[in-house]
Amino acid sequence: ELARGSDVFAVVVDGVAVSEALSVREDGTSAEVWVHTDPGHRRRGYATQAASAWLGSVTERRLIPFYSHERDNVASRN
């Protein structure tokens, strides 16, 4: 289940948010996403679902979406 609450987009499994995406920074032109997935629920596509919902909201508001990650975070880079 995908839930939205006050600009936080979450994938909910059995009543628990297991992956969340939200804007960590925004200005009048762009928005940067922050994504977190519970370690026990990774590699199931939940982060992609949450980030895609965030992306829809950002592009709907005509902002440029921006995503960054730590260099050694291969999963996030992929």
mmCIF file with all atom_site columns, C-alpha atoms in Angstrom:
data_model
loop_
_atom_site.group_PDB
_atom_site.id
_atom_site.type_symbol
_atom_site.label_atom_id
_atom_site.label_alt_id
_atom_site.label_comp_id
_atom_site.label_asym_id
_atom_site.label_entity_id
_atom_site.label_seq_id
_atom_site.pdbx_PDB_ins_code
_atom_site.Cartn_x
_atom_site.Cartn_y
_atom_site.Cartn_z
_atom_site.occupancy
_atom_site.B_iso_or_equiv
_atom_site.pdbx_formal_charge
_atom_site.auth_seq_id
_atom_site.auth_comp_id
_atom_site.auth_asym_id
_atom_site.auth_atom_id
_atom_site.pdbx_PDB_model_num
ATOM 1  C CA . GLU A 1 1  ? 0.000  0.000  0.000   1.00 0.00 ? 1  GLU A CA 1
ATOM 2  C CA . LEU A 1 2  ? 1.303  3.446  -0.895  1.00 0.00 ? 2  LEU A CA 1
ATOM 3  C CA . ALA A 1 3  ? 0.403  6.217  1.540   1.00 0.00 ? 3  ALA A CA 1
ATOM 4  C CA . ARG A 1 4  ? 0.884  9.957  1.383   1.00 0.00 ? 4  ARG A CA 1
ATOM 5  C CA . GLY A 1 5  ? 0.973  12.173 4.413   1.00 0.00 ? 5  GLY A CA 1
ATOM 6  C CA . SER A 1 6  ? 2.031  15.799 4.452   1.00 0.00 ? 6  SER A CA 1
ATOM 7  C CA . ASP A 1 7  ? 4.489  15.413 1.573   1.00 0.00 ? 7  ASP A CA 1
ATOM 8  C CA . VAL A 1 8  ? 5.891  12.134 2.913   1.00 0.00 ? 8  VAL A CA 1
ATOM 9  C CA . PHE A 1 9  ? 5.339  9.209  0.584   1.00 0.00 ? 9  PHE A CA 1
ATOM 10 C CA . ALA A 1 10 ? 5.492  5.804  2.220   1.00 0.00 ? 10 ALA A CA 1
ATOM 11 C CA . VAL A 1 11 ? 5.073  2.164  1.359   1.00 0.00 ? 11 VAL A CA 1
ATOM 12 C CA . VAL A 1 12 ? 3.064  0.548  4.134   1.00 0.00 ? 12 VAL A CA 1
ATOM 13 C CA . VAL A 1 13 ? 3.220  -3.194 4.819   1.00 0.00 ? 13 VAL A CA 1
ATOM 14 C CA . ASP A 1 14 ? 1.000  -4.684 7.522   1.00 0.00 ? 14 ASP A CA 1
ATOM 15 C CA . GLY A 1 15 ? 0.290  -1.214 8.885   1.00 0.00 ? 15 GLY A CA 1
ATOM 16 C CA . VAL A 1 16 ? 3.959  -0.207 9.143   1.00 0.00 ? 16 VAL A CA 1
ATOM 17 C CA . ALA A 1 17 ? 5.751  2.300  6.903   1.00 0.00 ? 17 ALA A CA 1
ATOM 18 C CA . VAL A 1 18 ? 8.705  0.311  5.565   1.00 0.00 ? 18 VAL A CA 1
ATOM 19 C CA . SER A 1 19 ? 9.996  2.826  3.014   1.00 0.00 ? 19 SER A CA 1
ATOM 20 C CA . GLU A 1 20 ? 9.619  6.597  2.919   1.00 0.00 ? 20 GLU A CA 1
ATOM 21 C CA . ALA A 1 21 ? 10.508 9.366  0.481   1.00 0.00 ? 21 ALA A CA 1
ATOM 22 C CA . LEU A 1 22 ? 10.306 13.110 1.039   1.00 0.00 ? 22 LEU A CA 1
ATOM 23 C CA . SER A 1 23 ? 11.943 16.341 -0.052  1.00 0.00 ? 23 SER A CA 1
ATOM 24 C CA . VAL A 1 24 ? 14.996 17.018 2.040   1.00 0.00 ? 24 VAL A CA 1
ATOM 25 C CA . ARG A 1 25 ? 15.482 20.378 0.284   1.00 0.00 ? 25 ARG A CA 1
ATOM 26 C CA . GLU A 1 26 ? 13.267 22.456 -1.980  1.00 0.00 ? 26 GLU A CA 1
ATOM 27 C CA . ASP A 1 27 ? 13.374 25.876 -3.523  1.00 0.00 ? 27 ASP A CA 1
ATOM 28 C CA . GLY A 1 28 ? 11.245 27.487 -6.200  1.00 0.00 ? 28 GLY A CA 1
ATOM 29 C CA . THR A 1 29 ? 13.031 25.536 -8.923  1.00 0.00 ? 29 THR A CA 1
ATOM 30 C CA . SER A 1 30 ? 14.057 22.102 -7.650  1.00 0.00 ? 30 SER A CA 1
ATOM 31 C CA . ALA A 1 31 ? 13.584 19.459 -4.971  1.00 0.00 ? 31 ALA A CA 1
ATOM 32 C CA . GLU A 1 32 ? 15.981 16.835 -3.598  1.00 0.00 ? 32 GLU A CA 1
ATOM 33 C CA . VAL A 1 33 ? 14.619 13.513 -2.395  1.00 0.00 ? 33 VAL A CA 1
ATOM 34 C CA . TRP A 1 34 ? 15.575 11.602 0.764   1.00 0.00 ? 34 TRP A CA 1
ATOM 35 C CA . VAL A 1 35 ? 14.658 7.915  0.795   1.00 0.00 ? 35 VAL A CA 1
ATOM 36 C CA . HIS A 1 36 ? 14.862 5.456  3.666   1.00 0.00 ? 36 HIS A CA 1
ATOM 37 C CA . THR A 1 37 ? 13.869 1.805  3.713   1.00 0.00 ? 37 THR A CA 1
ATOM 38 C CA . ASP A 1 38 ? 13.824 -0.414 6.770   1.00 0.00 ? 38 ASP A CA 1
ATOM 39 C CA . PRO A 1 39 ? 16.794 -2.815 6.468   1.00 0.00 ? 39 PRO A CA 1
ATOM 40 C CA . GLY A 1 40 ? 14.494 -5.825 6.837   1.00 0.00 ? 40 GLY A CA 1
ATOM 41 C CA . HIS A 1 41 ? 12.438 -4.728 3.832   1.00 0.00 ? 41 HIS A CA 1
ATOM 42 C CA . ARG A 1 42 ? 15.138 -3.804 1.333   1.00 0.00 ? 42 ARG A CA 1
ATOM 43 C CA . ARG A 1 43 ? 15.553 -5.211 -2.193  1.00 0.00 ? 43 ARG A CA 1
ATOM 44 C CA . ARG A 1 44 ? 11.795 -5.492 -2.747  1.00 0.00 ? 44 ARG A CA 1
ATOM 45 C CA . GLY A 1 45 ? 11.243 -2.346 -4.811  1.00 0.00 ? 45 GLY A CA 1
ATOM 46 C CA . TYR A 1 46 ? 9.717  -0.345 -1.955  1.00 0.00 ? 46 TYR A CA 1
ATOM 47 C CA . ALA A 1 47 ? 12.186 2.529  -2.247  1.00 0.00 ? 47 ALA A CA 1
ATOM 48 C CA . THR A 1 48 ? 11.441 2.791  -5.957  1.00 0.00 ? 48 THR A CA 1
ATOM 49 C CA . GLN A 1 49 ? 7.706  2.933  -5.241  1.00 0.00 ? 49 GLN A CA 1
ATOM 50 C CA . ALA A 1 50 ? 8.057  5.632  -2.589  1.00 0.00 ? 50 ALA A CA 1
ATOM 51 C CA . ALA A 1 51 ? 10.503 7.689  -4.675  1.00 0.00 ? 51 ALA A CA 1
ATOM 52 C CA . SER A 1 52 ? 8.271  7.392  -7.757  1.00 0.00 ? 52 SER A CA 1
ATOM 53 C CA . ALA A 1 53 ? 5.310  8.777  -5.805  1.00 0.00 ? 53 ALA A CA 1
ATOM 54 C CA . TRP A 1 54 ? 7.514  11.648 -4.593  1.00 0.00 ? 54 TRP A CA 1
ATOM 55 C CA . LEU A 1 55 ? 8.662  12.251 -8.169  1.00 0.00 ? 55 LEU A CA 1
ATOM 56 C CA . GLY A 1 56 ? 5.066  12.502 -9.374  1.00 0.00 ? 56 GLY A CA 1
ATOM 57 C CA . SER A 1 57 ? 4.334  15.180 -6.802  1.00 0.00 ? 57 SER A CA 1
ATOM 58 C CA . VAL A 1 58 ? 7.486  17.141 -7.610  1.00 0.00 ? 58 VAL A CA 1
ATOM 59 C CA . THR A 1 59 ? 6.981  17.097 -11.375 1.00 0.00 ? 59 THR A CA 1
ATOM 60 C CA . GLU A 1 60 ? 3.311  17.985 -10.921 1.00 0.00 ? 60 GLU A CA 1
ATOM 61 C CA . ARG A 1 61 ? 4.518  21.148 -9.179  1.00 0.00 ? 61 ARG A CA 1
ATOM 62 C CA . ARG A 1 62 ? 6.925  21.732 -12.099 1.00 0.00 ? 62 ARG A CA 1
ATOM 63 C CA . LEU A 1 63 ? 10.043 21.387 -9.953  1.00 0.00 ? 63 LEU A CA 1
ATOM 64 C CA . ILE A 1 64 ? 13.240 19.753 -11.159 1.00 0.00 ? 64 ILE A CA 1
ATOM 65 C CA . PRO A 1 65 ? 13.770 16.508 -9.216  1.00 0.00 ? 65 PRO A CA 1
ATOM 66 C CA . PHE A 1 66 ? 17.238 15.881 -7.815  1.00 0.00 ? 66 PHE A CA 1
ATOM 67 C CA . TYR A 1 67 ? 18.667 12.707 -6.303  1.00 0.00 ? 67 TYR A CA 1
ATOM 68 C CA . SER A 1 68 ? 22.053 12.200 -4.700  1.00 0.00 ? 68 SER A CA 1
ATOM 69 C CA . HIS A 1 69 ? 23.666 9.386  -2.765  1.00 0.00 ? 69 HIS A CA 1
ATOM 70 C CA . GLU A 1 70 ? 26.856 8.547  -0.967  1.00 0.00 ? 70 GLU A CA 1
ATOM 71 C CA . ARG A 1 71 ? 29.566 7.304  -3.289  1.00 0.00 ? 71 ARG A CA 1
ATOM 72 C CA . ASP A 1 72 ? 29.827 3.869  -1.642  1.00 0.00 ? 72 ASP A CA 1
ATOM 73 C CA . ASN A 1 73 ? 26.060 3.263  -1.511  1.00 0.00 ? 73 ASN A CA 1
ATOM 74 C CA . VAL A 1 74 ? 25.863 0.967  -4.547  1.00 0.00 ? 74 VAL A CA 1
ATOM 75 C CA . ALA A 1 75 ? 22.227 -0.037 -3.966  1.00 0.00 ? 75 ALA A CA 1
ATOM 76 C CA . SER A 1 76 ? 21.148 3.592  -3.898  1.00 0.00 ? 76 SER A CA 1
ATOM 77 C CA . ARG A 1 77 ? 23.237 4.420  -6.957  1.00 0.00 ? 77 ARG A CA 1
ATOM 78 C CA . ASN A 1 78 ? 21.593 1.608  -8.928  1.00 0.00 ? 78 ASN A CA 1
#
